[in-house]
Short mmCIF file of C-alpha atoms and ligand atoms in Angstrom, two decimals:
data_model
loop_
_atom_site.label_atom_id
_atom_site.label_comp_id
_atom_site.label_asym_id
_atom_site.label_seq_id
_atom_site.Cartn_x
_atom_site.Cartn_y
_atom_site.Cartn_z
CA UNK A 7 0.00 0.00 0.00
CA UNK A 8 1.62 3.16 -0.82
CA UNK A 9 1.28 7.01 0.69
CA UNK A 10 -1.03 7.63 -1.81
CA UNK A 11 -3.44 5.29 -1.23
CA UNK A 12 -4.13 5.68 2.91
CA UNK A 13 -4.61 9.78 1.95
CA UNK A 14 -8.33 10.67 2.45
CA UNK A 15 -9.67 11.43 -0.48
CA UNK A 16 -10.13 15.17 0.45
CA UNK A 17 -6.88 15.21 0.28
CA UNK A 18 -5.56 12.73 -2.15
CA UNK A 19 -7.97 14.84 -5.04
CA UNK A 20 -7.31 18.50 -3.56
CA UNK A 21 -7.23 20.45 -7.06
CA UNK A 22 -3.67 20.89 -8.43
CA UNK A 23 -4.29 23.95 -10.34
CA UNK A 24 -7.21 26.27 -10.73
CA UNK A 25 -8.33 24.65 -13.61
CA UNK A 26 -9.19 21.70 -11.37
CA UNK A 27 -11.58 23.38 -9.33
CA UNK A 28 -14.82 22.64 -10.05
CA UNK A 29 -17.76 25.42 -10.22
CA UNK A 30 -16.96 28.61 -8.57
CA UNK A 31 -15.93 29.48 -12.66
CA UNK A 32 -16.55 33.32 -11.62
CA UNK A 33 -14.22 33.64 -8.74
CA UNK A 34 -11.44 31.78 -10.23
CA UNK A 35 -11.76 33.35 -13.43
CA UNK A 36 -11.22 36.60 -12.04
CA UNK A 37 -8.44 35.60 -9.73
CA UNK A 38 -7.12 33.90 -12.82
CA UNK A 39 -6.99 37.79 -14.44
CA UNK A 40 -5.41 39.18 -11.45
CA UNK A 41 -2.78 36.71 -11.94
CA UNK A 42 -1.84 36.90 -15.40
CA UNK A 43 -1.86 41.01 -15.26
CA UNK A 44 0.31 40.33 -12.04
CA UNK A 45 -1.58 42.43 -9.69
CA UNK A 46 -3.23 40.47 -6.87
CA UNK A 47 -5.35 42.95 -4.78
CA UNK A 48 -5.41 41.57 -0.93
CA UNK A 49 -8.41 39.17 -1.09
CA UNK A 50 -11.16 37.46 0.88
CA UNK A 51 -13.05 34.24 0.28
CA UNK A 52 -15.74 33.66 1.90
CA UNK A 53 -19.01 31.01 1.82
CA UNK A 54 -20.03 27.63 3.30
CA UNK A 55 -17.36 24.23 3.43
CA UNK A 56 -16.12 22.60 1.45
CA UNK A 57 -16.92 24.76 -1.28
CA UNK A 58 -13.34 25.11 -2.58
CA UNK A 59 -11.77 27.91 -0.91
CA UNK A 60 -8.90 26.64 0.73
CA UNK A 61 -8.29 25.33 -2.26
CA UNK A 62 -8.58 27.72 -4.49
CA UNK A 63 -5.73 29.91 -2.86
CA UNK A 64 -3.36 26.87 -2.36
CA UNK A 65 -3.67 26.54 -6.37
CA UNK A 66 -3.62 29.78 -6.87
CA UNK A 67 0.06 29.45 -4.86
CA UNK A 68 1.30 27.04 -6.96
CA UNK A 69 0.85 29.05 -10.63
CA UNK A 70 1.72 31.83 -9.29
CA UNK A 71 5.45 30.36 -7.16
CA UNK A 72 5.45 26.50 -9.00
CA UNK A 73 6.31 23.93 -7.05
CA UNK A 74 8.10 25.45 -3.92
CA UNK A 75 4.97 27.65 -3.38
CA UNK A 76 5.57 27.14 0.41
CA UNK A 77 8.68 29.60 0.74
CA UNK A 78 6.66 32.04 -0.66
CA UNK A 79 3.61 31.65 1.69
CA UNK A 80 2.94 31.53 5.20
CA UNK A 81 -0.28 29.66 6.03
CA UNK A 82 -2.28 30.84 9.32
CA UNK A 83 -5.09 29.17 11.07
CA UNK A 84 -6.55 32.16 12.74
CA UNK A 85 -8.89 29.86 14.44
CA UNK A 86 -5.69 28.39 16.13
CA UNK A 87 -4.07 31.35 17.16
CA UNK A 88 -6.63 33.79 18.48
CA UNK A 89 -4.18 36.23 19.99
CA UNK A 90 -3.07 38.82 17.23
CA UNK A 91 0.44 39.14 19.37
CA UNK A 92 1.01 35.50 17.84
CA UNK A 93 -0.17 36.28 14.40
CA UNK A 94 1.79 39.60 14.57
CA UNK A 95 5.13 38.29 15.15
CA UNK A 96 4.34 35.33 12.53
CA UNK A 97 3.74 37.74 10.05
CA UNK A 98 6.36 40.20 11.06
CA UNK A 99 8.94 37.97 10.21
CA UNK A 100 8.01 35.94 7.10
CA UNK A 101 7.40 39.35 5.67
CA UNK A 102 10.60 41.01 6.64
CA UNK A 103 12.91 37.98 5.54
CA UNK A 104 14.54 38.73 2.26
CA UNK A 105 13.50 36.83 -1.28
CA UNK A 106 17.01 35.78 -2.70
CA UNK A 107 15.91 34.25 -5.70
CA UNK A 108 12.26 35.41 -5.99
CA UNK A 109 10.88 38.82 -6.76
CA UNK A 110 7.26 39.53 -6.39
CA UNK A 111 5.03 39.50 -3.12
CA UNK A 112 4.81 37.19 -0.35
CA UNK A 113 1.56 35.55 0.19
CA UNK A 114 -0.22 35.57 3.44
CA UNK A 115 -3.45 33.17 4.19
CA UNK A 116 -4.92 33.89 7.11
CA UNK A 117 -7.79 31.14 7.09
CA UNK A 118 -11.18 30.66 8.88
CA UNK A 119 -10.53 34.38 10.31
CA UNK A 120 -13.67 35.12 11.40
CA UNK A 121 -13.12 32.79 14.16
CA UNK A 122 -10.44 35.55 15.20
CA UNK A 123 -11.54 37.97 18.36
CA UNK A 124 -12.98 41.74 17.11
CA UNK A 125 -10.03 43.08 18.46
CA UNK A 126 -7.30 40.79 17.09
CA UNK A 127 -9.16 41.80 13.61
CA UNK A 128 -8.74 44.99 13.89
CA UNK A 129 -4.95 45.24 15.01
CA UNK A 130 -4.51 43.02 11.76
CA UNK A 131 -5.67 45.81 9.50
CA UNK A 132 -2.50 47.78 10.76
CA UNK A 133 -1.02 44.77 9.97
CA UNK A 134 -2.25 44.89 6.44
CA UNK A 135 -1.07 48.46 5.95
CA UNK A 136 2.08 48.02 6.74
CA UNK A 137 3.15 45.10 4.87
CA UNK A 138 1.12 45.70 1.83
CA UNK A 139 4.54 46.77 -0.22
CA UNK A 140 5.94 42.88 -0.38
CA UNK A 141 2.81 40.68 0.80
CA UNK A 142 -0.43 40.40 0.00
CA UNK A 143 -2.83 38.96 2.14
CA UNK A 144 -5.85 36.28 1.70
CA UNK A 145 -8.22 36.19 4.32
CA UNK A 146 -10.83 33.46 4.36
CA UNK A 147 -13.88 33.14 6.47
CA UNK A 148 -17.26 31.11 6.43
CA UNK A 149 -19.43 34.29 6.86
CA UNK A 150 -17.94 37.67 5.88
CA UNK A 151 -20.42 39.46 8.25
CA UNK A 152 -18.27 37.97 11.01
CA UNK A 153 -15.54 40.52 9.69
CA UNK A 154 -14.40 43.45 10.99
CA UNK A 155 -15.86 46.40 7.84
CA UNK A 156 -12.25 47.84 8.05
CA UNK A 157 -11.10 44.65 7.43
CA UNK A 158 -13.03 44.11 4.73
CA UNK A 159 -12.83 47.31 2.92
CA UNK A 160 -8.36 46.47 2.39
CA UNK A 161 -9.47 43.67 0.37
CA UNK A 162 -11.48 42.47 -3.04
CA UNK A 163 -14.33 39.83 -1.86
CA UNK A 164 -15.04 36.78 -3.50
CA UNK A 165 -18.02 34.71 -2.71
CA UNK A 166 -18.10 30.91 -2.93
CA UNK A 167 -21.15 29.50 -3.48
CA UNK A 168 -22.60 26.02 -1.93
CA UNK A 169 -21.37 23.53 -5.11
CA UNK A 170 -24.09 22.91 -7.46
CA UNK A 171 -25.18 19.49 -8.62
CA UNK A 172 -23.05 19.48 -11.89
CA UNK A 173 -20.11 20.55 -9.92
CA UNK A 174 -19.93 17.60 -7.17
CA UNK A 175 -21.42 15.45 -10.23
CA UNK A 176 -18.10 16.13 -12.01
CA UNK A 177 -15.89 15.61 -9.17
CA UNK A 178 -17.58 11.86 -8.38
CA UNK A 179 -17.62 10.97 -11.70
CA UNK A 180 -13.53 12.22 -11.47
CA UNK A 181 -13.23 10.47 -8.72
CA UNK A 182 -14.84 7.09 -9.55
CA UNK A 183 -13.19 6.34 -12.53
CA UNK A 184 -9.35 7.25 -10.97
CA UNK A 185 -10.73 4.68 -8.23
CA UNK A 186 -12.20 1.79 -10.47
CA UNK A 187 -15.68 2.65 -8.44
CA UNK A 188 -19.12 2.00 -9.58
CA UNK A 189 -22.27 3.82 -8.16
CA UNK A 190 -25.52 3.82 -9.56
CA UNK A 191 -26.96 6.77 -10.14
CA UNK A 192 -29.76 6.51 -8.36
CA UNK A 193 -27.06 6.82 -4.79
CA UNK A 194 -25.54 9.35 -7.09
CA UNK A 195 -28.33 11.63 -6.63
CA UNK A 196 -28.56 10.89 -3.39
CA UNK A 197 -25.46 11.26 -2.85
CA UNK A 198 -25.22 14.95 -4.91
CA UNK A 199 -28.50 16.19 -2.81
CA UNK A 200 -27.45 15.12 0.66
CA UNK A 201 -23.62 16.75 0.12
CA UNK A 202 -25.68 20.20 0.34
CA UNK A 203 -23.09 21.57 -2.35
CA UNK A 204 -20.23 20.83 0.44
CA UNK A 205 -17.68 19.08 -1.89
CA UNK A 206 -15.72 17.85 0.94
CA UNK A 207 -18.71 15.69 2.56
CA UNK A 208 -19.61 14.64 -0.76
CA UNK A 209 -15.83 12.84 -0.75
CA UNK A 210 -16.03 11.58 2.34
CA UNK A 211 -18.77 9.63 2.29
CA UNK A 212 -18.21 8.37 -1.13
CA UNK A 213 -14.53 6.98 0.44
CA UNK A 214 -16.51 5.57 3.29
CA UNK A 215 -18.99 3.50 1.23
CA UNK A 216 -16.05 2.61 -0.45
CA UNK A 217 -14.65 1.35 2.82
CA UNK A 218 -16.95 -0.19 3.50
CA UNK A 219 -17.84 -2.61 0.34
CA UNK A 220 -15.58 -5.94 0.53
CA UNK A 221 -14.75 -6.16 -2.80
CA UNK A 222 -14.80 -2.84 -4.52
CA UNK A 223 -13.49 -3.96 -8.06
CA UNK A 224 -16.89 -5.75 -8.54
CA UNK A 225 -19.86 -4.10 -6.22
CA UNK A 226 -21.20 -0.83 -6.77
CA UNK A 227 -22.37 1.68 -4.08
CA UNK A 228 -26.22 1.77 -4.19
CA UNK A 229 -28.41 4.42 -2.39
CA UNK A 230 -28.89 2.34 0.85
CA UNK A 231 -25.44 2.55 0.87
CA UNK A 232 -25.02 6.26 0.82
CA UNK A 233 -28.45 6.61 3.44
CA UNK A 234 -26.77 4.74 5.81
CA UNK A 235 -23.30 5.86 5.83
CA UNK A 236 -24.63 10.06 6.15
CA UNK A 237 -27.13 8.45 8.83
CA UNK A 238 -29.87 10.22 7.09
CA UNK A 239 -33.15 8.17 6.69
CA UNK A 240 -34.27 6.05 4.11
CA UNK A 241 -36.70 7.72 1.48
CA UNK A 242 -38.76 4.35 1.73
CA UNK A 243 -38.15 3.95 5.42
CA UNK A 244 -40.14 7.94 4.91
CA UNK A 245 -42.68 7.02 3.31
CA UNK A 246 -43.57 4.10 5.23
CA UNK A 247 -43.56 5.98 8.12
CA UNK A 248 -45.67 8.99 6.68
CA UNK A 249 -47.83 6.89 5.33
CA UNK A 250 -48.80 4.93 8.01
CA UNK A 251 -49.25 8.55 10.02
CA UNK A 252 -51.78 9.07 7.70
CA UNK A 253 -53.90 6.26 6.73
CA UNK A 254 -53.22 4.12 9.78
CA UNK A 255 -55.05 4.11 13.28
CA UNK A 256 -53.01 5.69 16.17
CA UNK A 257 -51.13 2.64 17.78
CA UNK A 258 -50.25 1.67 14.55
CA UNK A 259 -48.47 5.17 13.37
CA UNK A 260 -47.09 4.84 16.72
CA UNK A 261 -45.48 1.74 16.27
CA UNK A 262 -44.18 1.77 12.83
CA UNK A 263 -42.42 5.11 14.16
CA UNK A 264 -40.79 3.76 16.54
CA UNK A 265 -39.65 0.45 14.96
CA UNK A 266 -37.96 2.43 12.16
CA UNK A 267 -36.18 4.62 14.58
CA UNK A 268 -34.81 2.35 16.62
CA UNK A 269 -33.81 -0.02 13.82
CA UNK A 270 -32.18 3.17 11.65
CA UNK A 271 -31.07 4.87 14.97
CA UNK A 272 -32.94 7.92 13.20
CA UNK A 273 -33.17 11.02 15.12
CA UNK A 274 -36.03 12.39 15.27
CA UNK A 275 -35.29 16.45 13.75
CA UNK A 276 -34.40 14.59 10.92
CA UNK A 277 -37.16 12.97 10.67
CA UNK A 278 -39.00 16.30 10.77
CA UNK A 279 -36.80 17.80 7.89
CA UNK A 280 -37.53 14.66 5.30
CA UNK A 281 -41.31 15.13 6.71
CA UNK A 282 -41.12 18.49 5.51
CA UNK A 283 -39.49 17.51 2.48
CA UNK A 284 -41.78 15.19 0.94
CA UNK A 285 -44.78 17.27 2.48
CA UNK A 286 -43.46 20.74 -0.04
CA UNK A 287 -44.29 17.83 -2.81
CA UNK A 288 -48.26 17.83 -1.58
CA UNK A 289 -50.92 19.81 -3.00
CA UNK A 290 -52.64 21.18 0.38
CA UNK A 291 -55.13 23.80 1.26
CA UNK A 292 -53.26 27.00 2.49
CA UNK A 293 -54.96 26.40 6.12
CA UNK A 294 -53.54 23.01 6.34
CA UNK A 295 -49.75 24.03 5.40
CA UNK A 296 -50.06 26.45 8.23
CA UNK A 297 -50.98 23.94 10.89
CA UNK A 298 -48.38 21.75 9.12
CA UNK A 299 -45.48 23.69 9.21
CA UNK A 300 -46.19 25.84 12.49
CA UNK A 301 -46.82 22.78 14.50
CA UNK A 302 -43.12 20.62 12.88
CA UNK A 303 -41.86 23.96 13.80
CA UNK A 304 -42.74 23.99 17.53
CA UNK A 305 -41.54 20.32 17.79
CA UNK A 306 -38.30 20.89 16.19
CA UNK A 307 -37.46 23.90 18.52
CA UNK A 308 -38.74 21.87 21.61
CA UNK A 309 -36.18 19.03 20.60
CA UNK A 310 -33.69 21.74 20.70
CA UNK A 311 -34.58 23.09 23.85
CA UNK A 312 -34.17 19.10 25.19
CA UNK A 313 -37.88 18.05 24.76
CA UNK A 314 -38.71 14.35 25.86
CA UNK A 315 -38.03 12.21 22.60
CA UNK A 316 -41.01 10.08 22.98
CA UNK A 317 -43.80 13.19 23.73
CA UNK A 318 -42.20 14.96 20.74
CA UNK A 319 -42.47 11.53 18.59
CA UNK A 320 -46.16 11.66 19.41
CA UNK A 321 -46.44 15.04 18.91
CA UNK A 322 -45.05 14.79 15.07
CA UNK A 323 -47.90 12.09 14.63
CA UNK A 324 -50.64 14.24 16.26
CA UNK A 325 -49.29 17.37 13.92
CA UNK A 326 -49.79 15.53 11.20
CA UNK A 327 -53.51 13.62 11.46
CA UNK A 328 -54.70 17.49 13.10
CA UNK A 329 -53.43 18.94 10.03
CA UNK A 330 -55.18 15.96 7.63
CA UNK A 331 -57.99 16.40 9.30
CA UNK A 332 -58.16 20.18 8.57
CA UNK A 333 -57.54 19.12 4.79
CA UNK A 334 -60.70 17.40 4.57
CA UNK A 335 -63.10 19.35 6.30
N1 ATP B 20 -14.60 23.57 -6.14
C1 ATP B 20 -13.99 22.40 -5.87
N2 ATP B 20 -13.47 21.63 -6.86
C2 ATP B 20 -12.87 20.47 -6.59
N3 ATP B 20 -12.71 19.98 -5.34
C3 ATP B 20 -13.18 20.69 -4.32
C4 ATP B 20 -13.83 21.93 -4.53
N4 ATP B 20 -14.21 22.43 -3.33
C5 ATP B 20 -13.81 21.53 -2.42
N5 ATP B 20 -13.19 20.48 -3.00
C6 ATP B 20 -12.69 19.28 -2.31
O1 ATP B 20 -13.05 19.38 -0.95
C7 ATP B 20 -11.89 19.48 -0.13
C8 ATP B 20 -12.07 20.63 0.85
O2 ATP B 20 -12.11 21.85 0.16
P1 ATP B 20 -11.52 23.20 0.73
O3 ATP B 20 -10.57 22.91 1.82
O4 ATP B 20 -11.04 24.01 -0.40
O5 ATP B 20 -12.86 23.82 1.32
P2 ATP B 20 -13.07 25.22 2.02
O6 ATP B 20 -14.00 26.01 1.14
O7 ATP B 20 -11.78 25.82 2.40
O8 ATP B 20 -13.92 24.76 3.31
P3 ATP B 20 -13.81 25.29 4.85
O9 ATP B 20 -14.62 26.53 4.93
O10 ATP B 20 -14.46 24.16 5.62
O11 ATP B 20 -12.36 25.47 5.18
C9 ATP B 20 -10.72 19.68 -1.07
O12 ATP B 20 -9.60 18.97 -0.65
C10 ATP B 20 -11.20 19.14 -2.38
O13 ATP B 20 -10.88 17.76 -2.45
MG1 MG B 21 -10.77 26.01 4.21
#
């Protein structure tokens, strides 16, 4: 077994260049202009994980240094390192050692910064300011509201968006032919809607189902499969329970409920959500979608708040046959 093959697979297909990243095509086409022209602004990346933004810098790094990108940057995990005496002194001296060989900027990635105090951000804007004439900076954060405005106004935003289908669709299909793997698309989809456009989860549970079949050169990964690896229910295991909320007597709603949950280990907000789900699908009266949703809303926040599991099972039921009976009246 080599290196190569006990790497996750996060890591193992982390795009090379920025023509490997999938989606995102407006960001990295404009960083790709910055680039060629040679004048990188400081930048920020922001939007949900996995969504390629880490990435996206780390290619950027290698076009613009080749291979031994790493002199040239200095990586910092602002979530790490909260105190901007730390980050200070980091960056102080990366940016004041001399390029020999190199001319150019320095690049600094400060990641997942909005995890970094309101205070530490804005003693880094100094920071900026005072390096700007051999570094540039790349912050990256999950929410840019997070950020400090001063901070934001040194830099030129990009926003990554959640994936879209045909961009984790590429990456699987990518992925599953370097790895000999057959899916059917049926878990495909599955797969693609339950990743929630995170690109990263999306590989992850792909390698686990892979894991997890004992002879991967001749099974495929079916949608069971993928169901059970994310923990998320069963579409049939759904609609056995919905329908049994709805056409069946009390006890046996009740029962089938509870079977299922116990044999899936299903919790039961997520229950709720795939209720909701397949529910959106329904053609119902406007009065009825109130009850509906108000009453899967209450239920859902009084999990949160640590409701009993078994009076909030019983409550989803009763939700349901109040609003059904609302429906046909
Ligand atoms: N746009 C993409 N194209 C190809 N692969 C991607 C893309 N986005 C994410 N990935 C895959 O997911 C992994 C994680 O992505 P990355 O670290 O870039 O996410 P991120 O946006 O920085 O997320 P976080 O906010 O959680 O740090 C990468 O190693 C890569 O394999
Ligand atoms: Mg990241």
């Amino acid at each position: 077994m080599s290196a190569e093959d006990t790497l996750p697979w996060v890591e193992k297909y982390r795009p090379q260049s920025l023509d490997d990243i999938y989606g995102q095509t407006a960001a990295v086409g404009t960083i790709r202009k910055f680039a060629s022209e040679g004048r990188i602004p400081h930048l920020l990346f922001y939007g949900p994980p996995g969504s390629g933004k880490t990435s996206t810098i780390i290619a950027l790094a290698r076009e613009l240094y080749g291979k031994n990108y790493r002199n040239m940057v200095l990586e910092l995990n602002a979530s790490d390192d909260r105190g901007i005496d730390v980050v200070r002194e980091q960056i102080k001296t990366f940016a004041s050692t001399r390029q020999i060989f190199t001319t150019g900027f320095k690049l600094i990635i400060l990641d997942e910064a909005d995890a970094m105090t309101n205070v530490a951000q804005n003693a880094l804007r100094r920071v900026i300011e005072k390096f700007t004439k051999n570094t540039r900076f790349c912050i990256i954060a999950n929410y840019a509201n997070k950020l400090n405005p001063a901070l934001l106004s040194r830099c030129t935003r990009f926003r990554f968006s959640p994936l879209t289908n045909d961009a984790i669709n590429g990456m699987i299909d990518h992925v599953c032919k370097s790895e000999n793997l057959n899916i059917t698309n049926e878990a495909k989809i599955s797969l693609i809607k339950l990743s929630g456009g995170d690109m990263r989860k999306a590989l992850n549970v792909l390698q686990a189902c892979h894991a997890s079949l004992d002879n991967p050169s001749t099974e495929e990964i079916d949608q069971d499969m993928i169901y059970d690896c994310i923990g998320a229910p069963k579409p049939s295991s759904i609609d056995t329970m919905l329908n049994a909320i709805m056409k069946n007597d009390w006890s046996d709603a009740y029962n089938t409920l509870i079977k299922i949950r116990r044999i899936e280990g299903l919790a039961l907000v997520d229950l709720i959500t795939s209720f909701v789900e397949i529910l959106d699908k329904y053609t119902l009266k406007p009065q009825t979608r109130r009850l509906l949703y108000q009453g899967l809303a209450d239920i859902e926040y009084a999990i949160s708040k640590g409701g009993n599991d078994s009076i909030q099972s019983t409550a989803v039921i009763g939700c349901i046959k109040n609003a059904l009976e609302c429906e046909s009246m």
